[in-house]
CSV table of C-alpha atoms in Angstrom, one decimal:
chain,number,residue,atom,x,y,z
A,1,UNK,CA,7.6,-25.8,-27.3
A,2,UNK,CA,10.8,-26.9,-25.6
A,3,UNK,CA,12.6,-23.8,-23.5
A,4,UNK,CA,16.3,-22.4,-25.0
A,5,UNK,CA,16.5,-21.2,-22.0
A,6,UNK,CA,15.3,-20.7,-18.4
A,7,UNK,CA,15.2,-18.5,-15.0
A,8,UNK,CA,13.7,-20.4,-12.1
A,9,UNK,CA,14.3,-18.7,-8.4
A,10,UNK,CA,17.7,-17.0,-9.8
A,11,UNK,CA,19.1,-14.6,-6.6
A,12,UNK,CA,22.3,-12.9,-6.2
A,13,UNK,CA,22.5,-10.5,-3.6
A,14,UNK,CA,24.6,-7.6,-3.2
A,15,UNK,CA,24.7,-4.5,-0.5
A,16,UNK,CA,22.9,-2.5,-2.5
A,17,UNK,CA,21.0,-4.1,-4.8
A,18,UNK,CA,19.6,-7.7,-5.0
A,19,UNK,CA,18.0,-9.9,-8.2
A,20,UNK,CA,15.1,-11.4,-6.3
A,21,UNK,CA,13.5,-14.9,-6.8
A,22,UNK,CA,14.2,-14.1,-10.8
A,23,UNK,CA,12.5,-16.6,-13.3
A,24,UNK,CA,11.4,-16.6,-16.9
A,25,UNK,CA,11.9,-19.3,-19.8
A,26,UNK,CA,12.3,-18.5,-23.3
A,27,UNK,CA,11.0,-20.6,-26.1
A,28,UNK,CA,13.4,-21.5,-28.3
A,29,UNK,CA,12.3,-20.1,-31.9
A,30,UNK,CA,12.2,-16.5,-30.9
A,31,UNK,CA,13.2,-13.2,-29.9
A,32,UNK,CA,12.9,-12.3,-25.9
A,33,UNK,CA,12.8,-8.4,-25.2
A,34,UNK,CA,14.5,-7.8,-21.6
A,35,UNK,CA,13.1,-4.1,-20.2
A,36,UNK,CA,14.0,-2.0,-17.3
A,37,UNK,CA,15.8,0.9,-16.2
A,38,UNK,CA,19.8,1.0,-15.8
A,39,UNK,CA,20.3,-0.8,-12.6
A,40,UNK,CA,17.4,-2.3,-12.7
A,41,UNK,CA,18.9,-6.0,-12.8
A,42,UNK,CA,19.4,-6.7,-16.7
A,43,UNK,CA,22.9,-7.4,-16.9
A,44,UNK,CA,23.2,-8.4,-13.2
A,45,UNK,CA,20.5,-11.2,-15.1
A,46,UNK,CA,22.9,-11.9,-18.0
A,47,UNK,CA,26.3,-12.2,-16.0
A,48,UNK,CA,24.5,-14.4,-14.1
A,49,UNK,CA,23.7,-16.9,-17.5
A,50,UNK,CA,27.0,-16.3,-18.5
A,51,UNK,CA,29.1,-17.2,-15.5
A,52,UNK,CA,30.4,-14.2,-14.4
A,53,UNK,CA,29.1,-13.9,-11.5
A,54,UNK,CA,28.2,-16.8,-9.0
A,55,UNK,CA,24.6,-16.9,-7.8
A,56,UNK,CA,23.4,-17.0,-4.8
A,57,UNK,CA,20.7,-19.7,-5.8
A,58,UNK,CA,18.0,-20.3,-8.2
A,59,UNK,CA,18.6,-22.0,-11.3
A,60,UNK,CA,19.5,-21.6,-14.7
A,61,UNK,CA,19.1,-23.6,-17.6
A,62,UNK,CA,20.6,-23.1,-21.1
A,63,UNK,CA,19.2,-25.7,-23.9
A,64,UNK,CA,17.6,-27.7,-20.7
A,65,UNK,CA,20.7,-28.1,-19.3
A,66,UNK,CA,22.4,-26.2,-15.7
A,67,UNK,CA,24.7,-23.8,-16.9
A,68,UNK,CA,26.7,-24.3,-14.3
A,69,UNK,CA,27.5,-28.6,-15.3
A,70,UNK,CA,27.4,-28.3,-18.6
A,71,UNK,CA,29.3,-24.8,-18.0
A,72,UNK,CA,31.5,-25.4,-21.6
A,73,UNK,CA,29.2,-27.3,-23.6
A,74,UNK,CA,26.9,-24.2,-23.0
A,75,UNK,CA,29.1,-21.1,-23.4
A,76,UNK,CA,29.8,-22.8,-27.2
A,77,UNK,CA,26.4,-23.0,-27.8
A,78,UNK,CA,25.9,-19.3,-26.7
A,79,UNK,CA,27.1,-16.2,-28.3
A,80,UNK,CA,27.5,-13.3,-26.3
A,81,UNK,CA,27.1,-9.6,-27.3
A,82,UNK,CA,27.8,-7.3,-24.2
A,83,UNK,CA,27.5,-3.1,-24.2
A,84,UNK,CA,31.5,-2.7,-24.9
A,85,UNK,CA,33.6,-5.5,-26.7
A,86,UNK,CA,35.6,-7.9,-24.8
A,87,UNK,CA,38.2,-7.7,-27.4
A,88,UNK,CA,41.9,-6.1,-27.2
A,89,UNK,CA,41.5,-2.5,-28.2
A,90,UNK,CA,45.0,-3.8,-30.5
A,91,UNK,CA,44.5,-6.3,-32.9
A,92,UNK,CA,43.1,-6.0,-36.8
A,93,UNK,CA,39.9,-8.1,-37.3
A,94,UNK,CA,41.8,-10.9,-38.7
A,95,UNK,CA,44.4,-10.9,-35.1
A,96,UNK,CA,40.6,-11.4,-33.7
A,97,UNK,CA,39.9,-14.5,-35.7
A,98,UNK,CA,43.8,-16.2,-34.7
A,99,UNK,CA,43.2,-15.3,-30.9
A,100,UNK,CA,39.1,-16.1,-30.2
A,101,UNK,CA,39.2,-19.3,-33.1
A,102,UNK,CA,41.1,-21.9,-30.6
A,103,UNK,CA,38.7,-21.7,-28.0
A,104,UNK,CA,35.5,-23.3,-30.4
A,105,UNK,CA,34.9,-26.1,-31.4
A,106,UNK,CA,33.4,-25.1,-34.3
A,107,UNK,CA,34.9,-22.2,-35.7
A,108,UNK,CA,33.7,-21.2,-38.7
A,109,UNK,CA,36.6,-19.4,-41.2
A,110,UNK,CA,35.2,-19.3,-44.1
A,111,UNK,CA,31.2,-17.7,-42.5
A,112,UNK,CA,33.2,-14.8,-40.4
A,113,UNK,CA,34.9,-13.7,-43.3
A,114,UNK,CA,31.4,-13.8,-45.0
A,115,UNK,CA,29.9,-11.9,-42.8
A,116,UNK,CA,32.3,-9.2,-42.2
A,117,UNK,CA,31.6,-9.2,-45.7
A,118,UNK,CA,28.0,-8.6,-45.3
A,119,UNK,CA,29.2,-6.3,-42.4
A,120,UNK,CA,31.1,-3.8,-44.4
A,121,UNK,CA,33.9,-4.5,-41.7
A,122,UNK,CA,37.4,-4.4,-43.1
A,123,UNK,CA,40.1,-6.9,-41.9
A,124,UNK,CA,43.0,-4.5,-41.5
A,125,UNK,CA,40.9,-2.2,-39.4
A,126,UNK,CA,42.0,-2.6,-35.6
A,127,UNK,CA,39.3,-3.0,-33.2
A,128,UNK,CA,39.5,0.3,-31.5
A,129,UNK,CA,39.4,2.3,-34.9
A,130,UNK,CA,35.7,1.4,-35.7
A,131,UNK,CA,32.4,3.0,-34.8
A,132,UNK,CA,30.3,1.2,-31.7
A,133,UNK,CA,27.9,0.0,-34.7
A,134,UNK,CA,30.6,-1.8,-36.5
A,135,UNK,CA,31.7,-2.8,-33.1
A,136,UNK,CA,28.0,-4.4,-32.2
A,137,UNK,CA,28.1,-6.3,-36.1
A,138,UNK,CA,31.7,-7.3,-34.8
A,139,UNK,CA,30.8,-9.5,-32.1
A,140,UNK,CA,28.0,-10.8,-33.8
A,141,UNK,CA,30.2,-11.3,-36.7
A,142,UNK,CA,31.9,-13.9,-33.8
A,143,UNK,CA,28.9,-15.2,-32.4
A,144,UNK,CA,27.8,-16.7,-35.7
A,145,UNK,CA,30.7,-17.5,-36.3
A,146,UNK,CA,31.0,-19.7,-33.9
A,147,UNK,CA,27.6,-21.7,-34.8
A,148,UNK,CA,26.0,-20.2,-31.7
A,149,UNK,CA,22.4,-21.3,-30.9
A,150,UNK,CA,22.0,-18.6,-28.3
A,151,UNK,CA,22.1,-14.9,-28.4
A,152,UNK,CA,22.4,-13.1,-25.8
A,153,UNK,CA,22.5,-8.7,-26.2
A,154,UNK,CA,23.0,-7.0,-23.7
A,155,UNK,CA,21.9,-3.5,-24.5
A,156,UNK,CA,23.2,-3.9,-28.0
A,157,UNK,CA,21.4,-0.9,-29.2
A,158,UNK,CA,22.6,1.7,-27.0
A,159,UNK,CA,24.3,4.3,-28.8
A,160,UNK,CA,24.0,2.9,-32.5
A,161,UNK,CA,21.8,5.2,-35.4
A,162,UNK,CA,18.5,4.1,-36.6
A,163,UNK,CA,20.0,2.8,-39.5
A,164,UNK,CA,22.4,-0.2,-37.6
A,165,UNK,CA,19.7,-0.5,-35.1
A,166,UNK,CA,17.2,-1.2,-37.9
A,167,UNK,CA,20.6,-3.7,-39.4
A,168,UNK,CA,20.9,-5.0,-35.6
A,169,UNK,CA,16.4,-6.0,-36.4
A,170,UNK,CA,17.4,-7.9,-39.7
A,171,UNK,CA,20.1,-9.5,-38.6
A,172,UNK,CA,18.1,-11.2,-35.7
A,173,UNK,CA,14.9,-11.2,-37.2
A,174,UNK,CA,16.7,-13.7,-40.1
A,175,UNK,CA,18.8,-15.7,-37.0
A,176,UNK,CA,15.4,-16.7,-35.5
A,177,UNK,CA,14.6,-18.3,-39.2
A,178,UNK,CA,16.0,-21.5,-37.8
A,179,UNK,CA,13.2,-22.4,-35.0
A,180,UNK,CA,16.1,-23.7,-33.1
A,181,UNK,CA,18.1,-20.9,-32.3
A,182,UNK,CA,16.7,-18.0,-29.8
A,183,UNK,CA,17.8,-14.4,-29.1
A,184,UNK,CA,17.8,-12.4,-25.5
A,185,UNK,CA,18.2,-9.1,-25.9
A,186,UNK,CA,18.6,-6.4,-23.2
A,187,UNK,CA,17.3,-2.7,-23.8
A,188,UNK,CA,16.2,0.4,-22.1
A,189,UNK,CA,15.0,1.6,-25.9
A,190,UNK,CA,12.0,0.1,-26.4
A,191,UNK,CA,11.1,0.9,-30.0
A,192,UNK,CA,13.8,-1.6,-30.5
A,193,UNK,CA,10.8,-4.0,-29.5
A,194,UNK,CA,8.3,-2.9,-30.4
A,195,UNK,CA,8.2,-4.8,-33.9
A,196,UNK,CA,10.2,-8.0,-33.6
A,197,UNK,CA,10.1,-9.1,-30.2
A,198,UNK,CA,8.0,-11.9,-29.5
A,199,UNK,CA,8.1,-12.5,-25.7
A,200,UNK,CA,8.6,-9.0,-23.4
A,201,UNK,CA,10.3,-9.7,-19.7
A,202,UNK,CA,9.9,-6.7,-17.7
A,203,UNK,CA,12.5,-6.3,-14.6
A,204,UNK,CA,12.4,-3.6,-12.2
A,205,UNK,CA,13.9,-2.9,-9.0
A,206,UNK,CA,15.7,-7.4,-8.7
A,207,UNK,CA,12.3,-8.2,-9.7
A,208,UNK,CA,10.6,-9.7,-12.8
A,209,UNK,CA,7.3,-7.5,-12.9
A,210,UNK,CA,5.9,-9.1,-16.5
A,211,UNK,CA,6.9,-11.9,-18.7
A,212,UNK,CA,5.1,-13.1,-21.2
A,213,UNK,CA,3.7,-12.4,-25.6
A,214,UNK,CA,4.6,-8.9,-25.6
A,215,UNK,CA,1.3,-9.5,-27.6
A,216,UNK,CA,-0.8,-9.9,-24.9
A,217,UNK,CA,0.9,-7.4,-23.3
A,218,UNK,CA,-0.3,-4.1,-26.0
A,219,UNK,CA,-3.4,-5.6,-25.8
A,220,UNK,CA,-4.3,-6.0,-21.8
A,221,UNK,CA,-4.0,-1.7,-22.6
A,222,UNK,CA,-5.3,1.1,-23.6
A,223,UNK,CA,-4.2,4.4,-24.1
A,224,UNK,CA,-6.9,7.2,-22.0
A,225,UNK,CA,-8.3,10.7,-23.3
A,226,UNK,CA,-10.9,12.8,-22.4
A,227,UNK,CA,-12.3,16.4,-21.3
A,228,UNK,CA,-11.6,17.5,-17.9
A,229,UNK,CA,-14.5,16.6,-15.3
A,230,UNK,CA,-15.5,13.9,-17.6
A,231,UNK,CA,-14.6,11.4,-15.1
A,232,UNK,CA,-16.3,9.9,-11.0
A,233,UNK,CA,-14.1,10.0,-8.9
A,234,UNK,CA,-14.8,5.9,-9.0
A,235,UNK,CA,-13.8,6.3,-12.6
A,236,UNK,CA,-11.0,8.0,-12.0
A,237,UNK,CA,-9.3,5.2,-9.9
A,238,UNK,CA,-9.5,2.5,-12.5
A,239,UNK,CA,-6.9,4.6,-14.5
A,240,UNK,CA,-3.6,4.2,-14.6
A,241,UNK,CA,-0.7,6.9,-14.9
A,242,UNK,CA,-4.1,9.3,-14.2
A,243,UNK,CA,-2.5,12.4,-15.2
A,244,UNK,CA,-4.8,16.0,-15.9
A,245,UNK,CA,-3.5,19.5,-17.9
A,246,UNK,CA,-5.5,22.0,-17.8
A,247,UNK,CA,-7.3,21.4,-21.2
A,248,UNK,CA,-7.9,17.4,-20.3
A,249,UNK,CA,-6.7,14.6,-18.8
A,250,UNK,CA,-5.0,10.9,-19.8
A,251,UNK,CA,-3.9,8.0,-18.7
A,252,UNK,CA,-3.8,4.1,-19.2
A,253,UNK,CA,-6.8,2.0,-19.1
A,254,UNK,CA,-6.9,-1.7,-18.6
A,255,UNK,CA,-9.0,-3.5,-22.1
A,256,UNK,CA,-11.2,-4.8,-20.0
A,257,UNK,CA,-12.6,-1.8,-17.7
A,258,UNK,CA,-13.0,0.8,-20.9
A,259,UNK,CA,-16.9,-0.2,-20.6
A,260,UNK,CA,-16.8,1.9,-17.5
A,261,UNK,CA,-16.0,4.8,-19.2
A,262,UNK,CA,-17.9,7.2,-20.8
A,263,UNK,CA,-18.7,7.7,-24.4
A,264,UNK,CA,-17.0,11.2,-24.7
A,265,UNK,CA,-13.2,10.5,-23.6
A,266,UNK,CA,-11.1,8.5,-26.8
A,267,UNK,CA,-8.8,5.4,-26.7
A,268,UNK,CA,-6.3,3.9,-28.9
A,269,UNK,CA,-3.9,1.9,-28.9
A,270,UNK,CA,-0.8,1.8,-26.3
A,271,UNK,CA,2.8,1.0,-26.3
A,272,UNK,CA,5.5,-0.7,-24.7
A,273,UNK,CA,6.4,3.3,-23.8
A,274,UNK,CA,3.1,4.2,-22.4
A,275,UNK,CA,3.2,0.9,-20.9
A,276,UNK,CA,6.2,1.3,-18.6
A,277,UNK,CA,5.8,5.2,-17.9
A,278,UNK,CA,2.3,4.7,-17.2
A,279,UNK,CA,1.8,1.6,-15.2
A,280,UNK,CA,4.9,2.6,-13.6
A,281,UNK,CA,6.3,-0.9,-14.2
A,282,UNK,CA,9.8,0.7,-13.2
A,283,UNK,CA,8.3,2.8,-10.1
A,284,UNK,CA,6.3,1.1,-7.6
A,285,UNK,CA,2.7,1.8,-8.1
A,286,UNK,CA,3.0,-1.3,-10.1
A,287,UNK,CA,-0.3,-3.9,-8.4
B,1,UNK,CA,1.0,-11.9,-53.0
B,2,UNK,CA,1.9,-8.8,-52.0
B,3,UNK,CA,1.2,-8.0,-48.1
B,4,UNK,CA,1.4,-4.1,-47.1
B,5,UNK,CA,1.3,-3.9,-43.6
B,6,UNK,CA,0.8,-0.7,-41.9
B,7,UNK,CA,1.0,0.8,-38.8
B,8,UNK,CA,-1.1,3.6,-38.6
B,9,UNK,CA,-4.2,2.1,-39.5
B,10,UNK,CA,-4.9,0.7,-36.0
B,11,UNK,CA,-5.9,-2.8,-37.4
B,12,UNK,CA,-3.7,-5.2,-36.0
B,13,UNK,CA,-1.1,-6.2,-37.5
B,14,UNK,CA,-1.8,-9.8,-37.3
B,15,UNK,CA,-5.7,-9.3,-39.0
B,16,UNK,CA,-3.8,-7.2,-42.0
B,17,UNK,CA,-1.5,-11.1,-42.6
B,18,UNK,CA,-5.0,-12.6,-42.7
B,19,UNK,CA,-7.1,-10.0,-44.4
B,20,UNK,CA,-4.8,-9.4,-47.4
B,21,UNK,CA,-3.9,-13.5,-47.7
B,22,UNK,CA,-7.5,-14.0,-48.0
B,23,UNK,CA,-7.7,-11.5,-50.2
B,24,UNK,CA,-5.0,-13.2,-52.4
B,25,UNK,CA,-6.9,-16.3,-52.5
B,26,UNK,CA,-9.9,-14.7,-53.6
B,27,UNK,CA,-8.3,-13.3,-56.1
B,28,UNK,CA,-6.9,-16.0,-57.5
B,29,UNK,CA,-3.7,-14.6,-57.0
B,30,UNK,CA,-3.3,-17.6,-54.4
B,31,UNK,CA,-4.3,-20.8,-55.9
B,32,UNK,CA,-5.3,-24.3,-54.3
B,33,UNK,CA,-2.2,-25.4,-52.9
B,34,UNK,CA,-0.1,-22.9,-53.4
B,35,UNK,CA,3.0,-22.8,-50.8
B,36,UNK,CA,2.8,-19.5,-48.4
B,37,UNK,CA,6.4,-18.0,-47.2
B,38,UNK,CA,7.3,-19.6,-44.2
B,39,UNK,CA,5.9,-18.1,-40.7
B,40,UNK,CA,9.5,-17.2,-40.1
B,41,UNK,CA,10.6,-15.7,-43.5
B,42,UNK,CA,7.5,-13.4,-43.5
B,43,UNK,CA,8.4,-12.4,-40.1
B,44,UNK,CA,11.5,-12.1,-41.1
B,45,UNK,CA,10.7,-9.8,-43.9
B,46,UNK,CA,8.2,-7.5,-42.9
B,47,UNK,CA,10.1,-7.1,-40.1
B,48,UNK,CA,7.4,-8.1,-37.2
B,49,UNK,CA,7.4,-10.5,-34.3
B,50,UNK,CA,7.1,-14.3,-35.1
B,51,UNK,CA,4.2,-14.7,-33.1
B,52,UNK,CA,2.2,-12.4,-34.5
B,53,UNK,CA,2.5,-14.4,-37.9
B,54,UNK,CA,2.1,-17.6,-36.4
B,55,UNK,CA,-1.0,-15.8,-34.6
B,56,UNK,CA,-2.6,-15.3,-38.8
B,57,UNK,CA,-1.7,-18.4,-40.0
B,58,UNK,CA,-3.3,-20.2,-37.1
B,59,UNK,CA,-6.2,-18.5,-37.7
B,60,UNK,CA,-6.1,-19.1,-40.9
B,61,UNK,CA,-6.5,-21.9,-40.7
B,62,UNK,CA,-8.7,-22.6,-38.0
B,63,UNK,CA,-10.9,-20.5,-40.4
B,64,UNK,CA,-10.4,-23.0,-43.3
B,65,UNK,CA,-7.8,-21.2,-45.6
B,66,UNK,CA,-5.4,-22.5,-45.5
B,67,UNK,CA,-4.0,-26.3,-43.8
B,68,UNK,CA,0.1,-26.3,-42.7
B,69,UNK,CA,1.7,-29.1,-42.6
B,70,UNK,CA,4.7,-29.8,-39.7
B,71,UNK,CA,8.0,-29.8,-42.0
B,72,UNK,CA,6.7,-28.0,-44.8
B,73,UNK,CA,4.9,-25.3,-44.8
B,74,UNK,CA,1.5,-23.9,-44.8
B,75,UNK,CA,-0.6,-24.5,-48.1
B,76,UNK,CA,-4.0,-22.7,-49.3
B,77,UNK,CA,-6.2,-25.6,-48.5
B,78,UNK,CA,-7.5,-26.5,-51.6
B,79,UNK,CA,-11.7,-26.6,-52.4
B,80,UNK,CA,-13.0,-25.4,-49.2
B,81,UNK,CA,-16.6,-25.6,-49.7
B,82,UNK,CA,-16.8,-23.3,-46.9
B,83,UNK,CA,-14.1,-20.6,-48.9
B,84,UNK,CA,-16.5,-21.0,-51.3
B,85,UNK,CA,-19.2,-20.2,-50.0
B,86,UNK,CA,-18.0,-17.3,-48.4
B,87,UNK,CA,-16.6,-16.0,-51.5
B,88,UNK,CA,-20.5,-16.2,-53.1
B,89,UNK,CA,-22.1,-14.9,-50.0
B,90,UNK,CA,-20.1,-11.6,-51.1
B,91,UNK,CA,-20.8,-12.0,-54.2
B,92,UNK,CA,-24.8,-12.4,-53.1
B,93,UNK,CA,-24.2,-9.3,-51.2
B,94,UNK,CA,-22.8,-6.9,-53.9
B,95,UNK,CA,-25.9,-8.1,-56.3
B,96,UNK,CA,-28.5,-7.0,-53.5
B,97,UNK,CA,-26.8,-4.0,-52.6
B,98,UNK,CA,-27.3,-3.2,-56.0
B,99,UNK,CA,-30.7,-3.6,-56.2
B,100,UNK,CA,-31.3,-1.1,-52.8
B,101,UNK,CA,-29.5,1.5,-54.1
B,102,UNK,CA,-31.5,1.3,-57.1
B,103,UNK,CA,-34.8,0.4,-55.8
B,104,UNK,CA,-34.0,3.7,-54.1
B,105,UNK,CA,-33.4,5.8,-56.8
B,106,UNK,CA,-37.0,5.1,-57.9
B,107,UNK,CA,-38.2,4.7,-54.7
B,108,UNK,CA,-39.8,2.0,-53.9
B,109,UNK,CA,-40.6,0.8,-50.8
B,110,UNK,CA,-38.5,-2.1,-48.0
B,111,UNK,CA,-41.7,-3.9,-48.1
B,112,UNK,CA,-41.6,-3.7,-52.5
B,113,UNK,CA,-38.3,-5.1,-52.8
B,114,UNK,CA,-39.1,-7.8,-50.6
B,115,UNK,CA,-42.4,-9.2,-52.4
B,116,UNK,CA,-40.3,-8.0,-55.6
B,117,UNK,CA,-37.7,-10.6,-54.6
B,118,UNK,CA,-39.8,-13.3,-52.9
B,119,UNK,CA,-41.4,-13.7,-56.4
B,120,UNK,CA,-38.5,-14.3,-58.4
B,121,UNK,CA,-37.8,-17.2,-55.8
B,122,UNK,CA,-41.4,-18.6,-56.4
B,123,UNK,CA,-41.0,-17.8,-60.4
B,124,UNK,CA,-37.7,-19.5,-60.5
B,125,UNK,CA,-39.2,-22.5,-58.4
B,126,UNK,CA,-42.1,-22.9,-60.7
B,127,UNK,CA,-39.9,-22.9,-63.5
């Protein structure tokens, strides 16, 4: 598999925050969810990919090419959706095309107009009149109209209602029916990723704590529940995010450790939120 | 062919896809050489990840139910002896279960039932 995006040992230091040795790669043809709390380093990473920030060290390859040496070529093939539009609010959607299209060699005006129709976006509307969901769709329409091969979306779902989030997931799945394309998609809303993401990368305090397939991650752990006092102290130590309450306990356990548990416990498949909360991939206890 | 995914059954999604494609092959809904939906199209239609569908197709290929041709897609593997055997085994199991249930009704012991089977096998081979 060829990587459409490859970060190695990316480092960027700020006064109060630093991104440390961030490495991960996304093979082409897949969707990667980039998960972390607010302030974990998602946007910094994305800005480094887009050369909106200068890195201290490390390397970024997009389509196998260095993102700085081949900047023009690389940027032309990346479609970007940020959490707010980078367009002038007073423009209507026709003005937008006139202003943006000269920047791209492959601008396809027919496609832009078709997409606006598909997304029910009215060309005569001004950008400031669009709802948040419509703005996200507009940014996607722009990205697809210049025939981007890699979509990078920074928190595209925040502030979107369930219907729009679902539509967005459909658009992304549709996008990667072409196996030469790829999507990197940052979010703190994990349910968006529950179904469509092929890969998950967790970032916490500027460091990558997991990067791999979503299935592998979800199969690694199980949610475990049981009555009070059924666990020996040695058994309890195996449970991540152990929580005891008046009528029992719950937590997360590595699937391979299940045989160490008493028969009275119940267990069930976990979801990304369980992992995020229990292993504290957002905190310090993750080993 | 229909594939219906349940999120509440606790069965992994790739397993559900596998079993339903197998069922469609057994029932004749999918015939030898039929083209399956592409991995990416199926992932899109079911709103699941590409890797999940890939895993189902890879398993089906390993088990000899389908064959994937680079750049063309995945087909139902024609005249697969293993597949026919699996289907026959299921049939045999069904008939044997029916025999067991019938024997319970008349309180036939396990030994008597097995003897009866052995006797029938001998008779058959003597013919």
